[in-house]
mmCIF file of C-alpha atoms in Angstrom:
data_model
loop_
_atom_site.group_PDB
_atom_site.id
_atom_site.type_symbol
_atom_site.label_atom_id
_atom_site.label_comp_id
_atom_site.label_asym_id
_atom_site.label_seq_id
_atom_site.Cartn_x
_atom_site.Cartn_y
_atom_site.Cartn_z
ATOM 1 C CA UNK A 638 -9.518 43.648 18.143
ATOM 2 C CA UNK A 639 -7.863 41.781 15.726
ATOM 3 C CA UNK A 640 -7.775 37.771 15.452
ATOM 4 C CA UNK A 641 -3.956 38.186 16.047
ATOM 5 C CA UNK A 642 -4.196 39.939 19.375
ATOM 6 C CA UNK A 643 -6.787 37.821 20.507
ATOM 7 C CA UNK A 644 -4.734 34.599 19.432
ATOM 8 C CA UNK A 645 -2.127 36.319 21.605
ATOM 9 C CA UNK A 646 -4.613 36.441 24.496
ATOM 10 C CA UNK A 647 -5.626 33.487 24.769
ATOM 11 C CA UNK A 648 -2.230 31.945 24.514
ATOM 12 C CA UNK A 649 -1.077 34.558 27.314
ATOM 13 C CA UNK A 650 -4.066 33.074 29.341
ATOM 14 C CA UNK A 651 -3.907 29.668 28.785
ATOM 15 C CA UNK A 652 0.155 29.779 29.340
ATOM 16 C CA UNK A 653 -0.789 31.458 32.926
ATOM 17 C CA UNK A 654 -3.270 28.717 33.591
ATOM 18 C CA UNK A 655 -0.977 26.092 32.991
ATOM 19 C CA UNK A 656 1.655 27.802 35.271
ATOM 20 C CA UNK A 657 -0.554 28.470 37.728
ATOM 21 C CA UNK A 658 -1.440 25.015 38.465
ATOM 22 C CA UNK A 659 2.379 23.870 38.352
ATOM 23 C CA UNK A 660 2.853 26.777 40.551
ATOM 24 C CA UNK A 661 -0.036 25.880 43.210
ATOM 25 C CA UNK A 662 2.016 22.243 43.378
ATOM 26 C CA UNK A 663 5.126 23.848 44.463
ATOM 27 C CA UNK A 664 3.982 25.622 46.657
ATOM 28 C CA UNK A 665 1.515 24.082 48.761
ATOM 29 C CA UNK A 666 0.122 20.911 47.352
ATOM 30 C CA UNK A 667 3.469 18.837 47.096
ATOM 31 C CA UNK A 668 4.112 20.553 50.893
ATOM 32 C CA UNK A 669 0.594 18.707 52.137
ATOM 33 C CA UNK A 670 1.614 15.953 50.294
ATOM 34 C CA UNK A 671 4.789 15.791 52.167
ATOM 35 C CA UNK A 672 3.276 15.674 55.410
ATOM 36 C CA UNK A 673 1.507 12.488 54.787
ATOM 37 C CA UNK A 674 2.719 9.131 55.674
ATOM 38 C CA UNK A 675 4.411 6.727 53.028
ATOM 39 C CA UNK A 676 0.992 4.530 51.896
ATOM 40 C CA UNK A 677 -1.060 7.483 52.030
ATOM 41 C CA UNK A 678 1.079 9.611 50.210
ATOM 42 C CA UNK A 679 1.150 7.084 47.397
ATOM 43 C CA UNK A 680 -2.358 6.645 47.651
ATOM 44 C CA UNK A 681 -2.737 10.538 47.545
ATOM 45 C CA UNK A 682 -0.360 11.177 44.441
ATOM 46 C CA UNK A 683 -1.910 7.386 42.427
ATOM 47 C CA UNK A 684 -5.227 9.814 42.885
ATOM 48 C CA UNK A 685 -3.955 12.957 41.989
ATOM 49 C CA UNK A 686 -2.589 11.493 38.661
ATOM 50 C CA UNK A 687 -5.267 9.960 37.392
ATOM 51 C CA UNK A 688 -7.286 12.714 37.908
ATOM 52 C CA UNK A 689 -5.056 15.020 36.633
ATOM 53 C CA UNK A 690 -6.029 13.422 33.433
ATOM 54 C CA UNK A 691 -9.518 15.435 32.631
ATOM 55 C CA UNK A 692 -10.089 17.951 29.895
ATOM 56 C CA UNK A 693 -9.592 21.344 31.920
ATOM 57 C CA UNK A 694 -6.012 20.189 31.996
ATOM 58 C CA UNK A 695 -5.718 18.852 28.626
ATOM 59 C CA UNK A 696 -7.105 22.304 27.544
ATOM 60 C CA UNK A 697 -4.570 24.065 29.170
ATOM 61 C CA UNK A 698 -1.456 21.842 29.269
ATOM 62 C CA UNK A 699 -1.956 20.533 25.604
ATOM 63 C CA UNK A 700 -3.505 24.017 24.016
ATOM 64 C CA UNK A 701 -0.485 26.196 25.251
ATOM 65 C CA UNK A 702 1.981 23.490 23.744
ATOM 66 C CA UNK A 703 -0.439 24.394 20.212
ATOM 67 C CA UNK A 704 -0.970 28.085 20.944
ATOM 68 C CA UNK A 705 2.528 29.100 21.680
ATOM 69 C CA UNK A 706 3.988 27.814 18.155
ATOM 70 C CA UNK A 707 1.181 29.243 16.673
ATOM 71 C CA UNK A 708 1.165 32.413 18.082
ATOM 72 C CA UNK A 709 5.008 32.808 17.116
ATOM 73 C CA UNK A 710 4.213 31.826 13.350
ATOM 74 C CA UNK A 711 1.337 33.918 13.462
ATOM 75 C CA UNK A 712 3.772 37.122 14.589
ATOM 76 C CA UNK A 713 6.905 36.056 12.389
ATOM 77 C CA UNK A 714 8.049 39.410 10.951
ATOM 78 C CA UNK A 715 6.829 41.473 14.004
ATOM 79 C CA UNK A 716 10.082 42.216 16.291
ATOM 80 C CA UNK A 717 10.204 42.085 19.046
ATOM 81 C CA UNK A 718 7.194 39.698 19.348
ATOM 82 C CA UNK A 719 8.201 37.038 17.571
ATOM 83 C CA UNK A 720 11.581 36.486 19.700
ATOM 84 C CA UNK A 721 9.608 37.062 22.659
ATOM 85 C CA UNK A 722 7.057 34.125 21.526
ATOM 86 C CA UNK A 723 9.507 32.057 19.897
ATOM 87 C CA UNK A 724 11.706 31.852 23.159
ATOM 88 C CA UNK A 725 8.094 31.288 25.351
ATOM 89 C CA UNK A 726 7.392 28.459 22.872
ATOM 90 C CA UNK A 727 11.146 27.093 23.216
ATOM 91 C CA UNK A 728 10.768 27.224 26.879
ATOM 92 C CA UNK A 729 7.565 25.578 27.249
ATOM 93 C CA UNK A 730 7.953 22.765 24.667
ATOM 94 C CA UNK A 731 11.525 22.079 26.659
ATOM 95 C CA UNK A 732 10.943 22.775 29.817
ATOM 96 C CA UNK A 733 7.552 22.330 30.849
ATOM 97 C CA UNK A 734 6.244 19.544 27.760
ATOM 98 C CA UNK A 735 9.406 18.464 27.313
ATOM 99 C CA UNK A 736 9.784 17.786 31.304
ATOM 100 C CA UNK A 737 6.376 16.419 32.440
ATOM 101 C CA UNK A 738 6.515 13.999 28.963
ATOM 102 C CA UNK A 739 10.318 12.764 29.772
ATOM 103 C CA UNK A 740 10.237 12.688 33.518
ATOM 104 C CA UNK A 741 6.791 13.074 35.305
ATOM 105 C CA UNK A 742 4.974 11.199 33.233
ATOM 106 C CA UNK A 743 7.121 7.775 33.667
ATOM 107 C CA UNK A 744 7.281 8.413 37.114
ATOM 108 C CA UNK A 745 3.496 8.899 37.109
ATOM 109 C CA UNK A 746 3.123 5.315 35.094
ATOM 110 C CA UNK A 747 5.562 3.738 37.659
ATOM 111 C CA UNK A 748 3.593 4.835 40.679
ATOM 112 C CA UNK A 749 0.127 3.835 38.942
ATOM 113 C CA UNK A 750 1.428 0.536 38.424
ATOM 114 C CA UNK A 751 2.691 -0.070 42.100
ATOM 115 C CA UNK A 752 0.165 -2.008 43.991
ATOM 116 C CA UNK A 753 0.275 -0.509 47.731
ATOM 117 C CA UNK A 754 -2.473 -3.089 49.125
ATOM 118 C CA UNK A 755 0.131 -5.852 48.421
ATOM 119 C CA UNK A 756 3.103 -4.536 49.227
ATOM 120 C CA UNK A 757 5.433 -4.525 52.340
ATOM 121 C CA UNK A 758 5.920 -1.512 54.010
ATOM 122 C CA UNK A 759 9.454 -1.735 52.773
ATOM 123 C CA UNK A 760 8.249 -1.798 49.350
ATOM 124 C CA UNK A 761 6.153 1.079 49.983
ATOM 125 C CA UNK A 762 9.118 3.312 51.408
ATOM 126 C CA UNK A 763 11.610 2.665 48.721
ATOM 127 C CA UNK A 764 8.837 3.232 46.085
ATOM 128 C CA UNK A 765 8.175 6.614 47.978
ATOM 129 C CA UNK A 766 11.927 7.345 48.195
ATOM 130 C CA UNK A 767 12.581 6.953 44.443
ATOM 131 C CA UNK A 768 9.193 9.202 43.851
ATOM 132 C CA UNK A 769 8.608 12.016 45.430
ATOM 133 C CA UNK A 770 11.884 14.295 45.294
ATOM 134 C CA UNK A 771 12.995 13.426 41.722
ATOM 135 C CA UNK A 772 8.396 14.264 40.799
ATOM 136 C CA UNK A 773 9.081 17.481 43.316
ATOM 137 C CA UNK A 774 12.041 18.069 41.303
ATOM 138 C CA UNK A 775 10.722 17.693 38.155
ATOM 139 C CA UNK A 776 7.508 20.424 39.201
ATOM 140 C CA UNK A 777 9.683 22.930 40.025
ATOM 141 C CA UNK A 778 11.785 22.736 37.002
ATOM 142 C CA UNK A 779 8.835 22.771 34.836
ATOM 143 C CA UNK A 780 7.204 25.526 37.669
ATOM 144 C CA UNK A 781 10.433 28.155 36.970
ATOM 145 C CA UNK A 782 10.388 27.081 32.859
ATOM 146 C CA UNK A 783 6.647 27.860 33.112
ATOM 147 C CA UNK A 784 6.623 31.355 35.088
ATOM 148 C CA UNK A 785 9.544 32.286 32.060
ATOM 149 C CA UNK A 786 7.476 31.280 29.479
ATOM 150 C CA UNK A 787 4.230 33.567 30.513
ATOM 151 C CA UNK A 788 6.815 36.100 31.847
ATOM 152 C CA UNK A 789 8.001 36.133 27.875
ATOM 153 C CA UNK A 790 4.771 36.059 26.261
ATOM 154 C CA UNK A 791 3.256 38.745 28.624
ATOM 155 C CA UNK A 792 5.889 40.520 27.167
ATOM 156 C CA UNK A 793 4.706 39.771 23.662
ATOM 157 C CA UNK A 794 1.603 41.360 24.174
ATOM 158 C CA UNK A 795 3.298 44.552 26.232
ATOM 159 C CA UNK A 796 5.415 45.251 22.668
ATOM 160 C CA UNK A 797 2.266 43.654 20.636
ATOM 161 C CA UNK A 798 1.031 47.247 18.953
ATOM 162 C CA UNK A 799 -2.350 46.786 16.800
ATOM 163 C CA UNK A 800 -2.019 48.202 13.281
#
């Protein structure tokens, strides 16, 4: 196996990780989540984000944002996997880097700054309110962007032919 095809693996896998743990959110964590009430909810997701923040995710979240663009240099030339891997990379830096950088993460910072133990239960309403369906939002957009994006490179490897 060549270094190429295995550089193509690995982004393939890590891609898939990454998607995989946008996709669990959508689909059942941010509906458990939902069912909470207003304080614990905030509680729940002020948790959630900063542990979010460990290595396993940085691995995956930060190494397909490296592996994708490197994986489409590596395959420049090759048709048709470079457009496939070039349009993967486009998608992910856009709408999955792009996304959580410009939109989840501020909301993220917002919420960790919001102290529940001292605020009315108005406060704590509103602050859910303006949270959860524009975060919800935000997941699935980077969820779809995500499945596309391993849909593509999967793709790359399917046309991929070893010399």
């Amino acid at each position: 196996m060549s270094m190429a095809t295995l550089l193509l693996i690995v982004t393939v896998v890590l891609t898939a990780l990454i998607g995989g743990l946008f996709y669990a959110y959508s689909c059942s964590v941010v509906l458990g989540l939902g069912k909470l009430s207003d304080t614990e909810y905030l509680k729940a997701m002020q948790h959630i984000n900063r542990e979010i923040l460990n290595p396993l995710f940085f691995l995956s979240f930060m190494g397909t944002a490296i592996f994708l663009p490197v994986s489409t240099l590596v395959f420049r030339g090759q048709q048709p996997v470079f457009i496939f891997l070039l349009l993967a990379t486009l998608v992910y830096l856009i709408g999955v880097f792009g996304v959580t950088a410009a939109g989840n993460v501020p909301l993220n910072d917002q919420l960790d700054k919001f102290d529940i133990y001292h605020s009315t239960n108005d406060a704590i309403q509103q602050m859910r309110a303006n949270f959860e369906s524009r975060w919800n939002t935000l997941n699935h957009v980077r969820t779809v962007c995500c499945v596309i994006s391993i849909l593509l490179a999967v793709c790359a490897c399917v046309w991929h032919k070893e010399g």
